[in-house]
Amino acid sequence: MFSTLLSAVLAAVVLAARANAEYHTIRFYNACGFGTPTLLANGEVLSTGEDYTSDGPFSSGIAYLQNGDQCGYNGEKCTLMEMTMVNPTCVGCGSSADISLIDPHSFSYATSFAYFNGCANEGANCAEAGCAAAFYYSDETQVQVACQAENAGLLIAFCADATELDANNLPGASGSSGAASSSSVPAPAPSSSSTPAPSPSTTSTYVAPTSSVESTLSSSATSSSAAASSSAKCPARNARRALRLKRSAEPEPFAFPPAHRHGLRATH
């Protein structure tokens, strides 16, 4: 019974120690669509894009975006991230991070950082050459960003502003590396709808219906044509017929009443 109790106590101590153990996660987000995020400490490459979690304090780390062999092993010729991640044991002695463009480093790609899981979104962004957020001389300590939270993590972003990102919900994240996906969006799969596809339409010639007006006009045209043909054959007879029709159409002369006629004569 004593041994069982001792085992339980030891297990509780181990769990408590693990719960209180210091750790810090370095996470990358590459929105450039090229290059390899690289994290080093003590001359050793610790990550090429995937999350890195330290077991205890993480001191004197550097990071940069390697594109081919553009950057030196320690980030020469490129924008450099510098960081020390540690739980504070006194006021002002917690984590610290900065961006360095001190020679032999120089601006290469937009680089930013922000803390998460403590001091959320506090950081800096160097989006272009000559940015005010970077070191150019070693005495410009005002560009360092500190965090006094325990077990704080650090998000490092390329071609994006880490201070505006949610490190635990990165846009277009792919796996644990937090790299933005550069693959194209696949075309949607064909729909499985049961509605049959429309069959090809049969080409047919449309014949407009003949209206009564068209029939009348056609008949009139036919009659006129026939009359013209008849006139051409018998011009003299048709001329006399036309004259009779004209005379019959003329109005009869107005006949004055007898009394009125007499009055006209008397005047003359």
PDB file of C-alpha atoms in Angstrom:
ATOM      1  CA  MET A   1       0.000   0.000   0.000  1.00  0.00           C
ATOM      2  CA  PHE A   2       2.882   2.332   0.838  1.00  0.00           C
ATOM      3  CA  SER A   3       4.477   1.697  -2.574  1.00  0.00           C
ATOM      4  CA  THR A   4       1.206   2.461  -4.339  1.00  0.00           C
ATOM      5  CA  LEU A   5       0.867   5.742  -2.487  1.00  0.00           C
ATOM      6  CA  LEU A   6       4.477   6.659  -3.276  1.00  0.00           C
ATOM      7  CA  SER A   7       3.932   5.965  -6.986  1.00  0.00           C
ATOM      8  CA  ALA A   8       0.879   8.191  -7.026  1.00  0.00           C
ATOM      9  CA  VAL A   9       2.777  11.019  -5.354  1.00  0.00           C
ATOM     10  CA  LEU A  10       5.678  10.722  -7.801  1.00  0.00           C
ATOM     11  CA  ALA A  11       3.294  10.724 -10.761  1.00  0.00           C
ATOM     12  CA  ALA A  12       1.625  13.873  -9.472  1.00  0.00           C
ATOM     13  CA  VAL A  13       5.011  15.547  -9.045  1.00  0.00           C
ATOM     14  CA  VAL A  14       6.021  14.638 -12.599  1.00  0.00           C
ATOM     15  CA  LEU A  15       2.745  15.955 -14.014  1.00  0.00           C
ATOM     16  CA  ALA A  16       3.090  19.166 -12.047  1.00  0.00           C
ATOM     17  CA  ALA A  17       6.650  19.595 -13.251  1.00  0.00           C
ATOM     18  CA  ARG A  18       5.565  19.089 -16.847  1.00  0.00           C
ATOM     19  CA  ALA A  19       2.705  21.537 -16.439  1.00  0.00           C
ATOM     20  CA  ASN A  20       5.054  24.154 -15.050  1.00  0.00           C
ATOM     21  CA  ALA A  21       7.877  23.452 -17.502  1.00  0.00           C
ATOM     22  CA  GLU A  22       8.991  26.377 -19.604  1.00  0.00           C
ATOM     23  CA  TYR A  23       8.573  26.116 -23.352  1.00  0.00           C
ATOM     24  CA  HIS A  24       8.377  28.503 -26.308  1.00  0.00           C
ATOM     25  CA  THR A  25       7.040  27.858 -29.819  1.00  0.00           C
ATOM     26  CA  ILE A  26       8.509  29.565 -32.887  1.00  0.00           C
ATOM     27  CA  ARG A  27       6.064  29.509 -35.803  1.00  0.00           C
ATOM     28  CA  PHE A  28       6.502  30.638 -39.411  1.00  0.00           C
ATOM     29  CA  TYR A  29       4.076  32.059 -41.945  1.00  0.00           C
ATOM     30  CA  ASN A  30       5.450  32.476 -45.470  1.00  0.00           C
ATOM     31  CA  ALA A  31       3.119  34.444 -47.749  1.00  0.00           C
ATOM     32  CA  CYS A  32       5.787  35.127 -50.383  1.00  0.00           C
ATOM     33  CA  GLY A  33       5.068  31.968 -52.353  1.00  0.00           C
ATOM     34  CA  PHE A  34       8.779  31.111 -52.520  1.00  0.00           C
ATOM     35  CA  GLY A  35      11.757  30.582 -50.254  1.00  0.00           C
ATOM     36  CA  THR A  36      12.420  28.506 -47.133  1.00  0.00           C
ATOM     37  CA  PRO A  37      11.972  29.904 -43.615  1.00  0.00           C
ATOM     38  CA  THR A  38      15.102  29.020 -41.652  1.00  0.00           C
ATOM     39  CA  LEU A  39      15.578  29.020 -37.863  1.00  0.00           C
ATOM     40  CA  LEU A  40      19.007  28.636 -36.255  1.00  0.00           C
ATOM     41  CA  ALA A  41      20.476  28.705 -32.754  1.00  0.00           C
ATOM     42  CA  ASN A  42      24.058  28.024 -31.731  1.00  0.00           C
ATOM     43  CA  GLY A  43      24.951  27.445 -35.378  1.00  0.00           C
ATOM     44  CA  GLU A  44      22.384  24.628 -35.786  1.00  0.00           C
ATOM     45  CA  VAL A  45      19.391  24.652 -38.125  1.00  0.00           C
ATOM     46  CA  LEU A  46      16.342  23.891 -35.976  1.00  0.00           C
ATOM     47  CA  SER A  47      13.529  24.435 -38.465  1.00  0.00           C
ATOM     48  CA  THR A  48      12.968  24.991 -42.165  1.00  0.00           C
ATOM     49  CA  GLY A  49       9.353  26.092 -41.844  1.00  0.00           C
ATOM     50  CA  GLU A  50       7.755  23.745 -39.335  1.00  0.00           C
ATOM     51  CA  ASP A  51       6.927  24.740 -35.750  1.00  0.00           C
ATOM     52  CA  TYR A  52       9.805  24.552 -33.304  1.00  0.00           C
ATOM     53  CA  THR A  53       9.084  24.250 -29.562  1.00  0.00           C
ATOM     54  CA  SER A  54      11.906  24.671 -27.088  1.00  0.00           C
ATOM     55  CA  ASP A  55      12.245  22.666 -23.899  1.00  0.00           C
ATOM     56  CA  GLY A  56      13.053  25.579 -21.615  1.00  0.00           C
ATOM     57  CA  PRO A  57      14.389  29.017 -22.578  1.00  0.00           C
ATOM     58  CA  PHE A  58      15.336  29.661 -26.203  1.00  0.00           C
ATOM     59  CA  SER A  59      18.318  31.991 -26.426  1.00  0.00           C
ATOM     60  CA  SER A  60      20.074  33.832 -29.261  1.00  0.00           C
ATOM     61  CA  GLY A  61      17.986  32.449 -32.101  1.00  0.00           C
ATOM     62  CA  ILE A  62      18.005  33.905 -35.617  1.00  0.00           C
ATOM     63  CA  ALA A  63      15.677  33.412 -38.578  1.00  0.00           C
ATOM     64  CA  TYR A  64      15.444  34.507 -42.214  1.00  0.00           C
ATOM     65  CA  LEU A  65      13.855  33.533 -45.528  1.00  0.00           C
ATOM     66  CA  GLN A  66      16.331  31.620 -47.652  1.00  0.00           C
ATOM     67  CA  ASN A  67      15.745  31.787 -51.406  1.00  0.00           C
ATOM     68  CA  GLY A  68      18.223  29.581 -53.208  1.00  0.00           C
ATOM     69  CA  ASP A  69      21.606  30.628 -51.833  1.00  0.00           C
ATOM     70  CA  GLN A  70      20.779  34.321 -51.522  1.00  0.00           C
ATOM     71  CA  CYS A  71      21.387  34.455 -47.771  1.00  0.00           C
ATOM     72  CA  GLY A  72      24.537  33.464 -45.959  1.00  0.00           C
ATOM     73  CA  TYR A  73      24.355  30.719 -43.337  1.00  0.00           C
ATOM     74  CA  ASN A  74      23.828  33.301 -40.603  1.00  0.00           C
ATOM     75  CA  GLY A  75      21.463  35.405 -42.713  1.00  0.00           C
ATOM     76  CA  GLU A  76      24.059  37.658 -44.306  1.00  0.00           C
ATOM     77  CA  LYS A  77      22.692  39.767 -47.226  1.00  0.00           C
ATOM     78  CA  CYS A  78      19.126  39.208 -45.978  1.00  0.00           C
ATOM     79  CA  THR A  79      16.620  40.614 -43.484  1.00  0.00           C
ATOM     80  CA  LEU A  80      17.371  38.967 -40.136  1.00  0.00           C
ATOM     81  CA  MET A  81      15.105  38.122 -37.193  1.00  0.00           C
ATOM     82  CA  GLU A  82      16.722  37.924 -33.752  1.00  0.00           C
ATOM     83  CA  MET A  83      15.027  36.492 -30.666  1.00  0.00           C
ATOM     84  CA  THR A  84      15.510  35.319 -27.102  1.00  0.00           C
ATOM     85  CA  MET A  85      12.485  33.613 -25.570  1.00  0.00           C
ATOM     86  CA  VAL A  86      12.535  33.217 -21.805  1.00  0.00           C
ATOM     87  CA  ASN A  87      10.088  33.423 -18.924  1.00  0.00           C
ATOM     88  CA  PRO A  88      10.673  36.577 -16.890  1.00  0.00           C
ATOM     89  CA  THR A  89      12.398  36.240 -13.527  1.00  0.00           C
ATOM     90  CA  CYS A  90      12.549  39.985 -12.974  1.00  0.00           C
ATOM     91  CA  VAL A  91      11.004  43.126 -14.400  1.00  0.00           C
ATOM     92  CA  GLY A  92      12.246  43.655 -17.962  1.00  0.00           C
ATOM     93  CA  CYS A  93      14.095  40.358 -18.291  1.00  0.00           C
ATOM     94  CA  GLY A  94      11.594  38.306 -20.290  1.00  0.00           C
ATOM     95  CA  SER A  95      11.488  37.584 -24.025  1.00  0.00           C
ATOM     96  CA  SER A  96      12.856  39.996 -26.613  1.00  0.00           C
ATOM     97  CA  ALA A  97      12.789  40.039 -30.426  1.00  0.00           C
ATOM     98  CA  ASP A  98      13.867  42.422 -33.174  1.00  0.00           C
ATOM     99  CA  ILE A  99      14.592  42.795 -36.897  1.00  0.00           C
ATOM    100  CA  SER A 100      18.177  43.552 -37.906  1.00  0.00           C
ATOM    101  CA  LEU A 101      19.541  45.204 -41.050  1.00  0.00           C
ATOM    102  CA  ILE A 102      22.959  45.857 -39.532  1.00  0.00           C
ATOM    103  CA  ASP A 103      25.712  45.203 -42.074  1.00  0.00           C
ATOM    104  CA  PRO A 104      26.376  42.531 -43.407  1.00  0.00           C
ATOM    105  CA  HIS A 105      22.600  42.081 -43.292  1.00  0.00           C
ATOM    106  CA  SER A 106      20.427  43.980 -45.758  1.00  0.00           C
ATOM    107  CA  PHE A 107      16.776  44.129 -46.737  1.00  0.00           C
ATOM    108  CA  SER A 108      15.635  41.162 -48.807  1.00  0.00           C
ATOM    109  CA  TYR A 109      11.939  40.434 -48.173  1.00  0.00           C
ATOM    110  CA  ALA A 110       9.222  41.917 -45.979  1.00  0.00           C
ATOM    111  CA  THR A 111       9.692  40.409 -42.507  1.00  0.00           C
ATOM    112  CA  SER A 112       7.593  40.792 -39.367  1.00  0.00           C
ATOM    113  CA  PHE A 113       6.997  39.144 -36.000  1.00  0.00           C
ATOM    114  CA  ALA A 114       4.420  39.082 -33.223  1.00  0.00           C
ATOM    115  CA  TYR A 115       4.036  37.265 -29.918  1.00  0.00           C
ATOM    116  CA  PHE A 116       1.186  34.856 -29.253  1.00  0.00           C
ATOM    117  CA  ASN A 117      -0.059  32.911 -26.215  1.00  0.00           C
ATOM    118  CA  GLY A 118       0.937  36.001 -24.272  1.00  0.00           C
ATOM    119  CA  CYS A 119       1.568  39.609 -25.400  1.00  0.00           C
ATOM    120  CA  ALA A 120      -0.740  38.848 -28.322  1.00  0.00           C
ATOM    121  CA  ASN A 121       0.108  40.651 -31.579  1.00  0.00           C
ATOM    122  CA  GLU A 122       2.825  42.804 -30.045  1.00  0.00           C
ATOM    123  CA  GLY A 123       5.677  42.920 -32.532  1.00  0.00           C
ATOM    124  CA  ALA A 124       7.107  44.796 -35.514  1.00  0.00           C
ATOM    125  CA  ASN A 125       6.855  44.852 -39.295  1.00  0.00           C
ATOM    126  CA  CYS A 126       9.611  45.764 -41.758  1.00  0.00           C
ATOM    127  CA  ALA A 127       7.826  45.837 -45.110  1.00  0.00           C
ATOM    128  CA  GLU A 128      10.399  47.707 -47.190  1.00  0.00           C
ATOM    129  CA  ALA A 129      14.003  48.836 -47.325  1.00  0.00           C
ATOM    130  CA  GLY A 130      14.666  51.679 -44.896  1.00  0.00           C
ATOM    131  CA  CYS A 131      11.796  50.683 -42.585  1.00  0.00           C
ATOM    132  CA  ALA A 132      11.831  52.289 -39.130  1.00  0.00           C
ATOM    133  CA  ALA A 133      11.201  48.986 -37.336  1.00  0.00           C
ATOM    134  CA  ALA A 134      14.697  47.527 -37.874  1.00  0.00           C
ATOM    135  CA  PHE A 135      18.169  47.865 -36.362  1.00  0.00           C
ATOM    136  CA  TYR A 136      20.707  49.674 -38.576  1.00  0.00           C
ATOM    137  CA  TYR A 137      23.160  50.364 -35.758  1.00  0.00           C
ATOM    138  CA  SER A 138      23.707  48.359 -32.598  1.00  0.00           C
ATOM    139  CA  ASP A 139      22.679  51.203 -30.287  1.00  0.00           C
ATOM    140  CA  GLU A 140      19.126  51.484 -31.707  1.00  0.00           C
ATOM    141  CA  THR A 141      17.658  49.390 -28.916  1.00  0.00           C
ATOM    142  CA  GLN A 142      14.296  51.145 -29.146  1.00  0.00           C
ATOM    143  CA  VAL A 143      13.297  48.782 -31.971  1.00  0.00           C
ATOM    144  CA  GLN A 144      13.426  45.747 -29.675  1.00  0.00           C
ATOM    145  CA  VAL A 145      10.010  44.417 -28.616  1.00  0.00           C
ATOM    146  CA  ALA A 146       9.789  42.736 -25.198  1.00  0.00           C
ATOM    147  CA  CYS A 147       7.233  40.355 -23.708  1.00  0.00           C
ATOM    148  CA  GLN A 148       6.888  39.552 -20.017  1.00  0.00           C
ATOM    149  CA  ALA A 149       4.422  36.655 -20.417  1.00  0.00           C
ATOM    150  CA  GLU A 150       5.379  33.112 -19.508  1.00  0.00           C
ATOM    151  CA  ASN A 151       5.717  30.512 -22.273  1.00  0.00           C
ATOM    152  CA  ALA A 152       5.047  33.095 -24.957  1.00  0.00           C
ATOM    153  CA  GLY A 153       5.343  31.989 -28.554  1.00  0.00           C
ATOM    154  CA  LEU A 154       6.663  33.952 -31.539  1.00  0.00           C
ATOM    155  CA  LEU A 155       5.136  34.145 -35.018  1.00  0.00           C
ATOM    156  CA  ILE A 156       7.550  35.144 -37.791  1.00  0.00           C
ATOM    157  CA  ALA A 157       5.926  36.148 -41.093  1.00  0.00           C
ATOM    158  CA  PHE A 158       7.381  36.847 -44.522  1.00  0.00           C
ATOM    159  CA  CYS A 159       5.511  39.047 -47.050  1.00  0.00           C
ATOM    160  CA  ALA A 160       2.789  39.541 -44.415  1.00  0.00           C
ATOM    161  CA  ASP A 161       2.266  41.542 -41.230  1.00  0.00           C
ATOM    162  CA  ALA A 162       2.421  39.182 -38.253  1.00  0.00           C
ATOM    163  CA  THR A 163       0.919  41.814 -35.956  1.00  0.00           C
ATOM    164  CA  GLU A 164      -2.364  41.497 -37.887  1.00  0.00           C
ATOM    165  CA  LEU A 165      -2.466  37.683 -37.964  1.00  0.00           C
ATOM    166  CA  ASP A 166      -3.904  35.095 -35.590  1.00  0.00           C
ATOM    167  CA  ALA A 167      -1.007  32.710 -34.980  1.00  0.00           C
ATOM    168  CA  ASN A 168      -3.411  29.911 -34.073  1.00  0.00           C
ATOM    169  CA  ASN A 169      -5.586  30.405 -37.164  1.00  0.00           C
ATOM    170  CA  LEU A 170      -3.365  31.456 -40.031  1.00  0.00           C
ATOM    171  CA  PRO A 171      -4.969  32.096 -43.447  1.00  0.00           C
ATOM    172  CA  GLY A 172      -4.171  29.418 -46.010  1.00  0.00           C
ATOM    173  CA  ALA A 173      -2.084  27.539 -43.444  1.00  0.00           C
ATOM    174  CA  SER A 174      -0.654  24.224 -44.574  1.00  0.00           C
ATOM    175  CA  GLY A 175       0.209  21.804 -41.782  1.00  0.00           C
ATOM    176  CA  SER A 176       2.212  22.882 -38.750  1.00  0.00           C
ATOM    177  CA  SER A 177       4.577  25.098 -40.708  1.00  0.00           C
ATOM    178  CA  GLY A 178       1.966  27.808 -41.172  1.00  0.00           C
ATOM    179  CA  ALA A 179       3.169  28.318 -44.731  1.00  0.00           C
ATOM    180  CA  ALA A 180       0.631  29.909 -47.036  1.00  0.00           C
ATOM    181  CA  SER A 181      -0.486  27.466 -49.666  1.00  0.00           C
ATOM    182  CA  SER A 182       0.675  28.389 -53.170  1.00  0.00           C
ATOM    183  CA  SER A 183      -1.299  25.716 -54.960  1.00  0.00           C
ATOM    184  CA  SER A 184      -4.081  26.775 -57.248  1.00  0.00           C
ATOM    185  CA  VAL A 185      -7.696  26.220 -56.269  1.00  0.00           C
ATOM    186  CA  PRO A 186      -8.962  23.017 -57.918  1.00  0.00           C
ATOM    187  CA  ALA A 187     -11.916  23.179 -60.229  1.00  0.00           C
ATOM    188  CA  PRO A 188     -15.173  22.073 -58.609  1.00  0.00           C
ATOM    189  CA  ALA A 189     -16.182  18.457 -59.180  1.00  0.00           C
ATOM    190  CA  PRO A 190     -19.080  17.801 -61.550  1.00  0.00           C
ATOM    191  CA  SER A 191     -22.459  17.934 -59.830  1.00  0.00           C
ATOM    192  CA  SER A 192     -24.148  14.609 -59.088  1.00  0.00           C
ATOM    193  CA  SER A 193     -27.622  16.066 -59.560  1.00  0.00           C
ATOM    194  CA  SER A 194     -30.233  13.612 -60.833  1.00  0.00           C
ATOM    195  CA  THR A 195     -31.614  16.164 -63.276  1.00  0.00           C
ATOM    196  CA  PRO A 196     -30.781  14.856 -66.755  1.00  0.00           C
ATOM    197  CA  ALA A 197     -28.737  17.030 -69.016  1.00  0.00           C
ATOM    198  CA  PRO A 198     -30.781  18.693 -71.748  1.00  0.00           C
ATOM    199  CA  SER A 199     -30.706  16.800 -75.025  1.00  0.00           C
ATOM    200  CA  PRO A 200     -29.404  18.585 -78.127  1.00  0.00           C
ATOM    201  CA  SER A 201     -32.140  20.584 -79.777  1.00  0.00           C
ATOM    202  CA  THR A 202     -33.291  19.528 -83.239  1.00  0.00           C
ATOM    203  CA  THR A 203     -32.805  22.208 -85.869  1.00  0.00           C
ATOM    204  CA  SER A 204     -36.027  22.978 -87.724  1.00  0.00           C
ATOM    205  CA  THR A 205     -37.147  25.610 -90.209  1.00  0.00           C
ATOM    206  CA  TYR A 206     -39.715  27.994 -88.830  1.00  0.00           C
ATOM    207  CA  VAL A 207     -42.593  28.831 -91.149  1.00  0.00           C
ATOM    208  CA  ALA A 208     -44.522  31.869 -90.037  1.00  0.00           C
ATOM    209  CA  PRO A 209     -48.322  31.567 -90.255  1.00  0.00           C
ATOM    210  CA  THR A 210     -49.987  33.545 -93.030  1.00  0.00           C
ATOM    211  CA  SER A 211     -52.257  36.210 -91.605  1.00  0.00           C
ATOM    212  CA  SER A 212     -55.528  37.360 -93.105  1.00  0.00           C
ATOM    213  CA  VAL A 213     -53.974  40.733 -93.855  1.00  0.00           C
ATOM    214  CA  GLU A 214     -51.197  39.064 -95.792  1.00  0.00           C
ATOM    215  CA  SER A 215     -53.794  36.970 -97.635  1.00  0.00           C
ATOM    216  CA  THR A 216     -55.816  40.088 -98.510  1.00  0.00           C
ATOM    217  CA  LEU A 217     -52.725  41.910 -99.661  1.00  0.00           C
ATOM    218  CA  SER A 218     -51.686  38.908-101.671  1.00  0.00           C
ATOM    219  CA  SER A 219     -55.135  38.679-103.266  1.00  0.00           C
ATOM    220  CA  SER A 220     -55.143  42.407-104.021  1.00  0.00           C
ATOM    221  CA  ALA A 221     -51.722  42.138-105.527  1.00  0.00           C
ATOM    222  CA  THR A 222     -52.865  39.200-107.642  1.00  0.00           C
ATOM    223  CA  SER A 223     -55.972  41.095-108.790  1.00  0.00           C
ATOM    224  CA  SER A 224     -53.940  44.182-109.608  1.00  0.00           C
ATOM    225  CA  SER A 225     -51.505  42.073-111.538  1.00  0.00           C
ATOM    226  CA  ALA A 226     -54.328  40.453-113.461  1.00  0.00           C
ATOM    227  CA  ALA A 227     -55.919  43.826-114.179  1.00  0.00           C
ATOM    228  CA  ALA A 228     -52.648  45.199-115.407  1.00  0.00           C
ATOM    229  CA  SER A 229     -52.229  42.206-117.658  1.00  0.00           C
ATOM    230  CA  SER A 230     -55.756  42.647-119.022  1.00  0.00           C
ATOM    231  CA  SER A 231     -55.156  46.377-119.644  1.00  0.00           C
ATOM    232  CA  ALA A 232     -52.079  45.588-121.588  1.00  0.00           C
ATOM    233  CA  LYS A 233     -54.028  43.253-123.847  1.00  0.00           C
ATOM    234  CA  CYS A 234     -57.050  45.585-124.512  1.00  0.00           C
ATOM    235  CA  PRO A 235     -55.933  49.206-124.075  1.00  0.00           C
ATOM    236  CA  ALA A 236     -58.747  50.855-126.092  1.00  0.00           C
ATOM    237  CA  ARG A 237     -61.593  48.983-124.403  1.00  0.00           C
ATOM    238  CA  ASN A 238     -60.149  49.609-121.017  1.00  0.00           C
ATOM    239  CA  ALA A 239     -59.747  53.317-121.787  1.00  0.00           C
ATOM    240  CA  ARG A 240     -63.427  53.630-122.680  1.00  0.00           C
ATOM    241  CA  ARG A 241     -64.390  51.721-119.555  1.00  0.00           C
ATOM    242  CA  ALA A 242     -62.286  54.030-117.471  1.00  0.00           C
ATOM    243  CA  LEU A 243     -63.908  57.075-119.075  1.00  0.00           C
ATOM    244  CA  ARG A 244     -67.380  55.744-118.292  1.00  0.00           C
ATOM    245  CA  LEU A 245     -66.377  55.049-114.727  1.00  0.00           C
ATOM    246  CA  LYS A 246     -64.995  58.579-114.420  1.00  0.00           C
ATOM    247  CA  ARG A 247     -68.158  60.139-115.782  1.00  0.00           C
ATOM    248  CA  SER A 248     -70.376  58.053-113.569  1.00  0.00           C
ATOM    249  CA  ALA A 249     -68.324  59.086-110.591  1.00  0.00           C
ATOM    250  CA  GLU A 250     -68.637  62.820-111.336  1.00  0.00           C
ATOM    251  CA  PRO A 251     -71.420  64.573-109.357  1.00  0.00           C
ATOM    252  CA  GLU A 252     -74.576  65.708-111.147  1.00  0.00           C
ATOM    253  CA  PRO A 253     -74.810  69.500-111.778  1.00  0.00           C
ATOM    254  CA  PHE A 254     -76.730  71.333-109.079  1.00  0.00           C
ATOM    255  CA  ALA A 255     -80.217  72.288-110.311  1.00  0.00           C
ATOM    256  CA  PHE A 256     -81.559  75.503-108.882  1.00  0.00           C
ATOM    257  CA  PRO A 257     -85.254  75.669-108.022  1.00  0.00           C
ATOM    258  CA  PRO A 258     -87.391  77.200-110.848  1.00  0.00           C
ATOM    259  CA  ALA A 259     -88.091  80.328-108.913  1.00  0.00           C
ATOM    260  CA  HIS A 260     -84.447  80.934-108.283  1.00  0.00           C
ATOM    261  CA  ARG A 261     -83.598  80.533-111.929  1.00  0.00           C
ATOM    262  CA  HIS A 262     -86.170  83.128-112.868  1.00  0.00           C
ATOM    263  CA  GLY A 263     -84.731  85.516-110.402  1.00  0.00           C
ATOM    264  CA  LEU A 264     -81.327  85.215-112.001  1.00  0.00           C
ATOM    265  CA  ARG A 265     -82.760  85.997-115.432  1.00  0.00           C
ATOM    266  CA  ALA A 266     -84.613  89.026-114.116  1.00  0.00           C
ATOM    267  CA  THR A 267     -81.378  90.390-112.815  1.00  0.00           C
ATOM    268  CA  HIS A 268     -79.756  90.157-116.191  1.00  0.00           C
TER     269      HIS A 268
END
